[in-house]
XYZ file of C-alpha atoms in Angstrom:
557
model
C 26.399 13.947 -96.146
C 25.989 10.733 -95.021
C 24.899 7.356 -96.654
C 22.172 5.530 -94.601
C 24.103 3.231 -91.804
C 27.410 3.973 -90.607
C 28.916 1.083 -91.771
C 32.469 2.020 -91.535
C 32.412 3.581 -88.091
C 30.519 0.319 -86.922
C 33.525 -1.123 -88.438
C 36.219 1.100 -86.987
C 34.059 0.769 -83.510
C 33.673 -2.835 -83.143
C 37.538 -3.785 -82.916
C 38.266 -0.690 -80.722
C 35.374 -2.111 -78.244
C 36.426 -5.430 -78.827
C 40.247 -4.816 -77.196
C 38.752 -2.734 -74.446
C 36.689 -5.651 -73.640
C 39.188 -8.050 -73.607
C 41.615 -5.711 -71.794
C 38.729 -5.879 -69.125
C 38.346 -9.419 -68.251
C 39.602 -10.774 -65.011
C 43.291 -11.591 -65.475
C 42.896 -15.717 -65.356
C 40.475 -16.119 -68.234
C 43.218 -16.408 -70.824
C 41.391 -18.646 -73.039
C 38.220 -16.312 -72.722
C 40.545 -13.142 -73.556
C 41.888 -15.529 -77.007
C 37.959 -16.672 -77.995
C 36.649 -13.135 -77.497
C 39.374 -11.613 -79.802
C 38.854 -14.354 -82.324
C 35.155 -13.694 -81.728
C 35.333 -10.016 -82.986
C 37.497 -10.611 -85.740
C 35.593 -13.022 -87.448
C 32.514 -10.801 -86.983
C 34.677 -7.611 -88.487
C 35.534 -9.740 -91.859
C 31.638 -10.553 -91.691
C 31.612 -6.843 -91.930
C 33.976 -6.093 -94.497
C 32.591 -9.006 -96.905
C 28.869 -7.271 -96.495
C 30.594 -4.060 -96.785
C 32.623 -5.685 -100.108
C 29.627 -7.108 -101.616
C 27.263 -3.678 -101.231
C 30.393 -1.462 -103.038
C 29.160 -0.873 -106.273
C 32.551 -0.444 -108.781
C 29.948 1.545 -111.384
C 28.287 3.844 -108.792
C 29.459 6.963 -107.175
C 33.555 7.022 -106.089
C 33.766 7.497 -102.543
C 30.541 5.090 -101.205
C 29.296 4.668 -97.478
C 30.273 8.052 -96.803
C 29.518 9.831 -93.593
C 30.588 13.044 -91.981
C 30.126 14.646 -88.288
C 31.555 17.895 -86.821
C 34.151 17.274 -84.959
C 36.251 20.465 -84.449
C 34.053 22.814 -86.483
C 36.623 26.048 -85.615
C 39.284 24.080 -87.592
C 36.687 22.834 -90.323
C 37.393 19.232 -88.846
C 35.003 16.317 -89.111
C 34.993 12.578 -88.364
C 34.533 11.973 -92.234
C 34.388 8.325 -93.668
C 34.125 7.182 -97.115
C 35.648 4.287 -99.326
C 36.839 4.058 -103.030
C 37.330 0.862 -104.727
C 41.173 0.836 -103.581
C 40.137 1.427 -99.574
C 37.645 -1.022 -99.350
C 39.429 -4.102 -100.377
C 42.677 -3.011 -98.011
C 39.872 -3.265 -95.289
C 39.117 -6.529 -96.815
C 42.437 -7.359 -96.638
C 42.744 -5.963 -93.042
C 39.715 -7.957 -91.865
C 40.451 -11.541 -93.710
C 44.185 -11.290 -91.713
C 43.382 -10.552 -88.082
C 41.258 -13.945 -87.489
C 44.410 -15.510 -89.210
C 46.865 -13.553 -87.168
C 44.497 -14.307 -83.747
C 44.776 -17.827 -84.340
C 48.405 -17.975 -85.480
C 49.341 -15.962 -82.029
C 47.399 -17.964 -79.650
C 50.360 -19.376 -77.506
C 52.699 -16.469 -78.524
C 51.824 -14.601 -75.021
C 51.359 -17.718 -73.093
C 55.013 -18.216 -71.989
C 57.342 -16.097 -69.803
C 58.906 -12.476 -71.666
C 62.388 -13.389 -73.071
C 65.223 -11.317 -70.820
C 67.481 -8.549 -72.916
C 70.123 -11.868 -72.486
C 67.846 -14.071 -74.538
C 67.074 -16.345 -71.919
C 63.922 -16.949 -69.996
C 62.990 -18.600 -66.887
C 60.960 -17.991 -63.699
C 62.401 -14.995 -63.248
C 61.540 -13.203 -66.363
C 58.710 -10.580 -66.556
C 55.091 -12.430 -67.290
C 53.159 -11.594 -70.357
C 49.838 -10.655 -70.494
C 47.654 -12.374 -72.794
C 44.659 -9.745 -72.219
C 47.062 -6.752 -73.427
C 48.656 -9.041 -76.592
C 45.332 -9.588 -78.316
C 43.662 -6.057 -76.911
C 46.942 -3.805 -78.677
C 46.362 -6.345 -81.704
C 42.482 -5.194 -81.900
C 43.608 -1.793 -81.628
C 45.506 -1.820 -84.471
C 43.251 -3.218 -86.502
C 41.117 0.154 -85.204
C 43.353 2.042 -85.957
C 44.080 1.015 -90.047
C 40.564 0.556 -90.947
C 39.811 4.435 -89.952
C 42.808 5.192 -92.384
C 41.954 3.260 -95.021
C 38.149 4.985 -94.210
C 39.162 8.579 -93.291
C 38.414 11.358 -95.826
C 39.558 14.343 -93.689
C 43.081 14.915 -94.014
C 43.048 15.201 -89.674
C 41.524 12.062 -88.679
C 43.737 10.286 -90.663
C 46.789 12.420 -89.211
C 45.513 11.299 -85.888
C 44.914 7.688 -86.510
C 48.180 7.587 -88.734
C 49.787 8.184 -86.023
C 48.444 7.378 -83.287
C 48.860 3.302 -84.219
C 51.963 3.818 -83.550
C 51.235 3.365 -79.745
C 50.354 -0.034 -80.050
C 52.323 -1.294 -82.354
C 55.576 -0.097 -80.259
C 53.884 -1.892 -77.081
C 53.306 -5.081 -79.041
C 56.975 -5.073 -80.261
C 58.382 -4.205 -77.086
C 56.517 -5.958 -75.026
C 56.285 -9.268 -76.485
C 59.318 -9.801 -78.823
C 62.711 -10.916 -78.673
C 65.933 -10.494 -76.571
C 66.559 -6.859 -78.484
C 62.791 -5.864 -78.546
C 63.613 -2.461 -76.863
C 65.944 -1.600 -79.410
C 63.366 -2.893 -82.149
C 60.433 -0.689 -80.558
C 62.103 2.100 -79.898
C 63.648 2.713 -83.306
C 60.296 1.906 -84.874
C 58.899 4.858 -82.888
C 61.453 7.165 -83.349
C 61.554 6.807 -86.631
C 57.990 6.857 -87.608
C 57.518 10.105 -84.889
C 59.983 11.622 -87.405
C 57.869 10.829 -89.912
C 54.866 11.967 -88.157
C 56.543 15.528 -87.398
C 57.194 16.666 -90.581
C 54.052 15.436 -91.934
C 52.060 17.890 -89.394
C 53.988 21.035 -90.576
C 52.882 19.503 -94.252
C 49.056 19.189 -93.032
C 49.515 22.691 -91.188
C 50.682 24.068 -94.313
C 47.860 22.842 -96.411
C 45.775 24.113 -93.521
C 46.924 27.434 -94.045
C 46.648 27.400 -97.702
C 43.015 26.263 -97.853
C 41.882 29.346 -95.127
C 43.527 31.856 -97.657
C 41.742 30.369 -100.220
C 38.284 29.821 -98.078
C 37.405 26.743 -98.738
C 36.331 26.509 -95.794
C 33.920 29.193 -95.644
C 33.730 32.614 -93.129
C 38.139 33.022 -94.056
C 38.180 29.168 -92.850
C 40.477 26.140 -93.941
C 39.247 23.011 -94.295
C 40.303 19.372 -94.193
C 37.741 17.892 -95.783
C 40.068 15.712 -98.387
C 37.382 15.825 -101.114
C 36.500 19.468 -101.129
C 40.440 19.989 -101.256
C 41.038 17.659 -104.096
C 38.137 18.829 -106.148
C 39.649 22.196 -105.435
C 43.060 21.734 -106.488
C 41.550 19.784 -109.821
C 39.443 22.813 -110.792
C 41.910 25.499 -110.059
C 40.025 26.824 -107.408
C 43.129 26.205 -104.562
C 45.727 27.161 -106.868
C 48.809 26.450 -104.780
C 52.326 27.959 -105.133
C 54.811 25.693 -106.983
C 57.762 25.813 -104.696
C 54.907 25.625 -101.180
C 53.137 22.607 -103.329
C 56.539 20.864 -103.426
C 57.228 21.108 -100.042
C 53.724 19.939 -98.577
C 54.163 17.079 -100.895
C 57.589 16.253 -99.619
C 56.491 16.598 -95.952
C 53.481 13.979 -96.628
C 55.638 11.462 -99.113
C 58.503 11.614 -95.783
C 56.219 10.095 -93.855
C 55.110 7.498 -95.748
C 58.192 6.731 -97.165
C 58.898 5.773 -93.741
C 55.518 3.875 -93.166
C 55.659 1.804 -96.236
C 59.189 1.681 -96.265
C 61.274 3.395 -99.191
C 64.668 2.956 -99.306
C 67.174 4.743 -97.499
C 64.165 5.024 -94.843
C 63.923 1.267 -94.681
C 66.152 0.676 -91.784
C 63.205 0.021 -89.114
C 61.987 -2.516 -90.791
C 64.714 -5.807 -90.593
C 64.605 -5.056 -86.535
C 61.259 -5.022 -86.002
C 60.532 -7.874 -87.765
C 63.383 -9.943 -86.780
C 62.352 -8.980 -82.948
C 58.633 -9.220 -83.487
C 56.620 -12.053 -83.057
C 55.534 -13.595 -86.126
C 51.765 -12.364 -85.936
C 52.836 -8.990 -85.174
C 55.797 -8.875 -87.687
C 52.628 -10.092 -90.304
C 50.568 -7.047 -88.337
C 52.974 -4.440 -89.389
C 53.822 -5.660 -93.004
C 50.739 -6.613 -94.421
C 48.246 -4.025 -92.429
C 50.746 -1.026 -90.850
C 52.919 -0.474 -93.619
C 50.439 -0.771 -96.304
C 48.844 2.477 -95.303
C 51.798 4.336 -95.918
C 51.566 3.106 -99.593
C 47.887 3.512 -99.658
C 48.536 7.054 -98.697
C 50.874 7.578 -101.467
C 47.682 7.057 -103.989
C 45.067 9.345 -101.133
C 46.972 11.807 -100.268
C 50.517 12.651 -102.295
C 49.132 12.333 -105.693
C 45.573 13.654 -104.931
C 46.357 16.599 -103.122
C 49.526 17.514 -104.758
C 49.016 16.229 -108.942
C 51.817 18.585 -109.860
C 54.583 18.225 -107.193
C 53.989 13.935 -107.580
C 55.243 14.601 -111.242
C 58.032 16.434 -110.806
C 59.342 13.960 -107.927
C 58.012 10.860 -109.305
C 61.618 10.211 -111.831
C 63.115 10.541 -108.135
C 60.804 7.913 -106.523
C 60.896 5.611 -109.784
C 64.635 5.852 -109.161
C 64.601 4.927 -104.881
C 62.081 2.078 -105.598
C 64.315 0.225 -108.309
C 66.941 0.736 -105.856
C 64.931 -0.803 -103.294
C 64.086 -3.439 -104.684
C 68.007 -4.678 -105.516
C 68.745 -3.636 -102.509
C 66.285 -5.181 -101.077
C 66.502 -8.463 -103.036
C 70.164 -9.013 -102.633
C 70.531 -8.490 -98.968
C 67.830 -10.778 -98.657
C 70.452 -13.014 -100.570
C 73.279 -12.486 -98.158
C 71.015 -13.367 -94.647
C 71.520 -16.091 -91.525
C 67.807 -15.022 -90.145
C 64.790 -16.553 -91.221
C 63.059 -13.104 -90.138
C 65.556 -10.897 -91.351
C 65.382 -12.497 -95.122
C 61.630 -12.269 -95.229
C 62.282 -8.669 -93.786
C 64.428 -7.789 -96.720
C 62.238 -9.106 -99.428
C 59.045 -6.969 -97.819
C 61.796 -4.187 -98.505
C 62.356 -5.415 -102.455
C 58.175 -5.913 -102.797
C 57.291 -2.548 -101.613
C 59.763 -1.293 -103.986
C 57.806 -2.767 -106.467
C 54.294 -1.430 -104.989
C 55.408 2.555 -105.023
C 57.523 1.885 -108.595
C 53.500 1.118 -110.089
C 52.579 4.093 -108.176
C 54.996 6.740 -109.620
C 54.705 5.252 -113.058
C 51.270 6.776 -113.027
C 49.436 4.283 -115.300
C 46.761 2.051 -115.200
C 48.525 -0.625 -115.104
C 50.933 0.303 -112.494
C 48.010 1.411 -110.157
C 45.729 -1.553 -110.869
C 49.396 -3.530 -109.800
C 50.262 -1.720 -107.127
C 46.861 -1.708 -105.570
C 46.767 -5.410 -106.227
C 50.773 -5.904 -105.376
C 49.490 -4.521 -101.408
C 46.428 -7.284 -101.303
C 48.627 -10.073 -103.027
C 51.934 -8.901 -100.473
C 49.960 -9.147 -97.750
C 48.462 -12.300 -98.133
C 51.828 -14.448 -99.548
C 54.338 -12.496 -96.447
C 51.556 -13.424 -94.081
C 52.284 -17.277 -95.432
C 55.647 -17.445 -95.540
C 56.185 -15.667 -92.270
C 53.565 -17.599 -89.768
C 54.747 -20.748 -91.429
C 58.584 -19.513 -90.652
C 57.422 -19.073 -87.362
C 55.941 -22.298 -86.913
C 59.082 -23.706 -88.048
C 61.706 -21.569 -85.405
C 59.051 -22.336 -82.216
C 59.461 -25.896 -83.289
C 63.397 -25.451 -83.535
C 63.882 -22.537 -80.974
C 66.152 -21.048 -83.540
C 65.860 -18.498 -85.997
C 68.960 -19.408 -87.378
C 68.907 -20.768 -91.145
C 72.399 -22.612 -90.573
C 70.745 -24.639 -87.965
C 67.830 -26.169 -90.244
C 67.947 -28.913 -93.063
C 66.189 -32.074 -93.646
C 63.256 -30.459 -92.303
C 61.082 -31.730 -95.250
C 61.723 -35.476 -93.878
C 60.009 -35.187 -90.719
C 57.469 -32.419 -90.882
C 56.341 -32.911 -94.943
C 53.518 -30.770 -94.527
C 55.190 -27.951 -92.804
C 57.642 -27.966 -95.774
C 55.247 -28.633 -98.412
C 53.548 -24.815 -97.300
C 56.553 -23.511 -96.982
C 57.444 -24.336 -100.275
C 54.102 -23.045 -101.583
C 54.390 -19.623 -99.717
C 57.933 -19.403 -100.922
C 57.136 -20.104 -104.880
C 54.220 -17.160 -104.187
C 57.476 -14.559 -102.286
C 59.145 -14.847 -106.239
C 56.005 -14.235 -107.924
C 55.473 -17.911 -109.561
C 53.165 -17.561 -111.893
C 49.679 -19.267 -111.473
C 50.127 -17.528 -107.982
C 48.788 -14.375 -106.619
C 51.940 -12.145 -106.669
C 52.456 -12.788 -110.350
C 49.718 -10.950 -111.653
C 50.333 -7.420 -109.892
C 54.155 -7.864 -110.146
C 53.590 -8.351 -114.122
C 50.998 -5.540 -114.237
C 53.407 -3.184 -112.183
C 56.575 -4.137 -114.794
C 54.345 -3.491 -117.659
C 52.906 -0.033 -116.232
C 56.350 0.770 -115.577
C 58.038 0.057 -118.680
C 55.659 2.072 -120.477
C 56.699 5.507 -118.986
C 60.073 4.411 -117.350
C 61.996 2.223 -119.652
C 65.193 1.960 -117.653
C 63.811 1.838 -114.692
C 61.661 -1.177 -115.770
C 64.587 -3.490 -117.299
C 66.124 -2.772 -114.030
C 63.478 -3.789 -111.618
C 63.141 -6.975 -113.134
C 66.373 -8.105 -111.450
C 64.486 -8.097 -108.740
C 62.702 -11.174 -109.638
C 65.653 -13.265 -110.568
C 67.209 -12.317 -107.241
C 64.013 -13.371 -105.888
C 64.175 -17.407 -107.405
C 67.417 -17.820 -105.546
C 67.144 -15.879 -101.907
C 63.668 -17.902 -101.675
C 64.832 -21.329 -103.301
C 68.220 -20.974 -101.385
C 66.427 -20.820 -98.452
C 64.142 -23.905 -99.098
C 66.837 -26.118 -99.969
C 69.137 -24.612 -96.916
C 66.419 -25.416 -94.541
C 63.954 -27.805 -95.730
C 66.366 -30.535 -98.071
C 69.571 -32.453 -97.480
C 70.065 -34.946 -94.340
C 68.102 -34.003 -91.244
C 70.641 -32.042 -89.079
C 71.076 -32.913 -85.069
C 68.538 -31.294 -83.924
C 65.805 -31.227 -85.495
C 64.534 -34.796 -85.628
C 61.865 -33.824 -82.939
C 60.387 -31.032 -84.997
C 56.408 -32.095 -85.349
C 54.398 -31.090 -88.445
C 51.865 -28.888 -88.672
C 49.055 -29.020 -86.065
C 45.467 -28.880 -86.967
C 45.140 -24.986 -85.219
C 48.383 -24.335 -87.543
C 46.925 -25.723 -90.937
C 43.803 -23.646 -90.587
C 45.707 -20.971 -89.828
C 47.937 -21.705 -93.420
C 44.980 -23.080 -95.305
C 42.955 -20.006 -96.426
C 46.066 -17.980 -97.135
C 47.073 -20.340 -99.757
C 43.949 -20.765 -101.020
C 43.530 -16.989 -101.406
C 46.810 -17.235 -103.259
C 46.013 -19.473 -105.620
C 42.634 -18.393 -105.971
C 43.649 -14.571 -106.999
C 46.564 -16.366 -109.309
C 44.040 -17.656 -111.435
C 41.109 -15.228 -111.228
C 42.255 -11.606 -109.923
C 39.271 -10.367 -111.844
C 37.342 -9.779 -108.685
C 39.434 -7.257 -107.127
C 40.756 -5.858 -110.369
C 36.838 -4.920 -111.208
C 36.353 -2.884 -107.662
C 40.064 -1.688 -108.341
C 39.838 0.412 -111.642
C 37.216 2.959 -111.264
C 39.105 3.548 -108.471
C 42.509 3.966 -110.404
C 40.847 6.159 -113.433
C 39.759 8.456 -110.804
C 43.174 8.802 -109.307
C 44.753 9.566 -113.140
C 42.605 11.923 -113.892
C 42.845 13.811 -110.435
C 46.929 13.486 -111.696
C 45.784 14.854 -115.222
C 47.852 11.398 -116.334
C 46.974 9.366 -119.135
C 48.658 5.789 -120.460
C 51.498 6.578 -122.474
C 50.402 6.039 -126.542
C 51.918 2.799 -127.807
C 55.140 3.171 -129.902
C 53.633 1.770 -132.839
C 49.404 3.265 -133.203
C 47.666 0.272 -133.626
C 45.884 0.667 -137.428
C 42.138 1.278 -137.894
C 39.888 -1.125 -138.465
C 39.413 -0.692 -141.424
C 43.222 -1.012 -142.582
C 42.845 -4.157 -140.567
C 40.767 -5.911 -142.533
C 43.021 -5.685 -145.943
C 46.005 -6.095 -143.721
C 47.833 -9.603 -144.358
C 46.972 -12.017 -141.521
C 50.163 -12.188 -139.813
C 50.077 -8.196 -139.804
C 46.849 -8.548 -138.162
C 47.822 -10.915 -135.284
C 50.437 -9.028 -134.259
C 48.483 -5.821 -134.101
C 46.036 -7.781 -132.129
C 48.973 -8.681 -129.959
C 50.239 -5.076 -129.080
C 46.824 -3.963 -128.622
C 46.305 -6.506 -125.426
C 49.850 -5.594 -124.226
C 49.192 -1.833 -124.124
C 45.789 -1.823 -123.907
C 46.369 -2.359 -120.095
C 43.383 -3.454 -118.095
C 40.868 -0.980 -119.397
């Protein structure tokens, strides 16, 4: 069925015809190439804000829904529809790539670095008209998953972004960008392989149950959920478990889990900063989106039984995480680290199963994207400036480039969760979900966030305090192109510090409907809050504290 205009393929459309056009125009018009990809992303987060504002959080689920047959022998349709969770990740998709546009606009200008780390005439050009049309691609390619109700197209598009993304890294990063882009692939092909004998399975399963109609499967990820709630696809336990483990593989990759974290400290190190940002805040996020879509949808009983497990990795993550981040020389390679610790975070709220830890993890992926896309354009900005990405060779930076500092600081105090900032409120609503099914694993997470004060503070005062080292007395401050590129990030950071409301609002139908597809409800509070009644001839200090639990538990409902 579909919903009047075709918003989201419009959407899905207009960036894919956007990078063909700009991989089209005659090889001299760089600036034209640049203004034309600007052009279309600006007009895709006009898009997304209409498409924001029309969501209704008290109307149907899935909204702006729209199916065609596709592959109608395999039951497969080009099937688009948005919850409260998938529209603001295109939100967050669309308000990034003018950002990231802007923020790469020289980054394909100069000659490709050699495998020796040197450049010079003799080192392979770069083409502007390929950087910006692979970056529009992308951008494609994650809207359609964040869109995609049939469990194919968002196999396809899952995967095939991985094209892109491995010519962007390899292509236009640093001296070991081959190594980078290849071990992205490889391990996200992996990924990708197992997941297919998962969606083949499932396949399978719905065609003995007909779902599909005529002895047909299906893969219409609605009709399969509703099925699996009501009993009507009544999957075998052990065949359950393994589908689930063949999906959560791949996206334990995507997102990344720990141990399958390793591709992420090369690619970012190697990466430009704009496409480092591009996988991050936009790539990886729909591996933990899919966590919420597919794993726990799809397979309510198997996410149980595995979830202690997954509690377990994240927590590990995120020490893991947080203290190599401790222990680094590279700029990149910290901020790569702490992604690792935050993502933790973002699948710990998932597995916890609770309001709060959805409503937190959903948030955690807007508020992540937004404060790594700071602190890691404004890095960046920082090792052009110095040519180094080296922390050792920084220090006194705040002396002679006070703005660049000042942001950095900002973007920094935002990477610990500081509160008044954005990543305060969904790491505090992700600890609280958390501790209220998974006690140990909650006291243990929050060493996350003292590791966090000191690999981020360390880092300011290594780099930005102290006498200005030889060196870097010529580094300028931040150009007018670079503070409207930082500008609106810290804005939005501050802005969902203080109010989250917004996005929490489109957020929870969204997360209710995901619990009760689980069959999970909020654990009961330890101590039952009295009646009302018995509240009223309660002494008054009784009755404050009651009043007290009953905010703390009462989550965000």
């Amino acid at each position: 069925m579909n919903e009047g205009f075709p918003w989201l393929t419009v959407m899905a459309a207009l960036p894919f015809a956007g990078g063909l056009l700009v991989a089209a125009l005659p090889a001299g018009k760089r600036v034209l190439a640049k203004n034309t990809a600007l052009a279309v992303t600006v007009a895709e987060l006009v898009l997304a804000i209409i498409l924001t504002v029309k969501f209704s959080p008290d109307g149907a689920r899935f909204q702006f829904t729209e199916s065609y047959t596709w592959i109608d022998s395999f039951g497969v349709h080009w099937a688009l529809g948005v919850d409260g969770i998938g529209v603001v990740l295109i939100l967050l998709t669309a308000a990034l790539m003018p950002i990231l546009v802007l923020a790469s606009w020289h980054d394909a200008d100069t000659p490709q670095v050699r495998m020796d780390g040197s450049a010079g005439e003799k080192a392979a050009p770069r083409s502007t008209h390929a950087f910006f049309a692979l970056m529009l691609m992308v951008e494609a390619m994650v809207v359609v998953s964040f869109a995609a109700t049939d469990i194919f197209v968002f196999y396809i598009f899952f995967e095939a972004m991985l094209i892109p993304m491995y010519f962007l890294i390899g292509g236009f990063g640093g001296a070991q960008r081959s190594y980078a882009a290849v071990k992205f692939l490889l391990y996200n092909l992996l990924g990708g392989l197992v997941m297919l004998a998962a969606v083949v399975g499932l396949y399978v399963a719905t065609a003995d149950a007909d779902l599909g109609g005529a002895g047909h499967g299906t893969f219409d990820l609605l009709r399969v959920s509703q099925a699996v709630a009501s009993g009507e696809l009544d999957l075998n336990p052990t065949a359950e478990k393994a589908m689930f483990l063949g999906f959560m593989f791949a996206f334990a990759i995507k997102a990344p889990l720990w141990p399958f974290h390793t591709w992420l400290p090369d690619t970012m190190t190697e990466a430009t900063p704009g496409v480092a940002v591009l996988v991050t805040a936009m790539v990886d996020k729909v591996g933990t989106f899919a966590m919420l879509r597919f794993c726990l949808e799809l397979f309510p009983d198997a996410s149980k039984t595995f979830a202690p497990l997954i509690v377990t990795l994240a927590v590990i993550g995120i020490i893991y995480g947080a203290l190599l981040a401790v222990g680094q020389t590279d700029i990149k390679r910290l901020i790569a680290y702490t992604s690792i610790s935050h993502f933790g975070f973002i699948i710990m709220g998932i597995f916890a199963m609770t309001s709060q830890g959805h409503s937190g993890a959903t948030l955690y992926m807007i508020n992540h994207g937004f404060s790594t896309a700071a602190l890691l354009l404004i890095a960046g900005f920082l090792i052009t400036r110095r040519g180094s990405k080296t922390i050792a060779d920084f220090g006194g930076v705040q002396k002679v480039a006070p703005v660049l500092a000042g942001t950095f600081l900002v973007a920094g105090l935002a990477t610990l969760s500081l509160p008044g900032l954005a990543p305060f409120v969904s790491e505090f609503l992700v600890l609280v979900g958390t501790f209220s099914r998974y006690h140990v694993a909650g006291v243990f997470a929050t060493v996350g966030i003292i590791l966090a004060a000191l690999y981020v503070l360390v880092l300011y005062q290594r780099t930005m305090t102290g006498p200005v080292k030889a060196g870097n007395e010529k580094i300028s401050d931040l150009g007018l192109r670079e503070k409207v590129v930082v500008a609106p990030l810290l804005v939005v950071l501050i802005a969902l510090g203080v109010y989250p409301k917004p996005i929490l609002d489109v957020v929870d139908p969204a997360v209710e409907g995901t619990l009760t597809q689980v069959d999970r409800r909020d654990p009961a509070p330890p101590h039952p809050i009295a009646p009302v009644a018995d509240q009223a001839n309660a002494p008054a200090g009784n009755h404050a504290a009651d009043q007290a639990a009953a905010h703390t538990t009462g989550g965000n409902k």
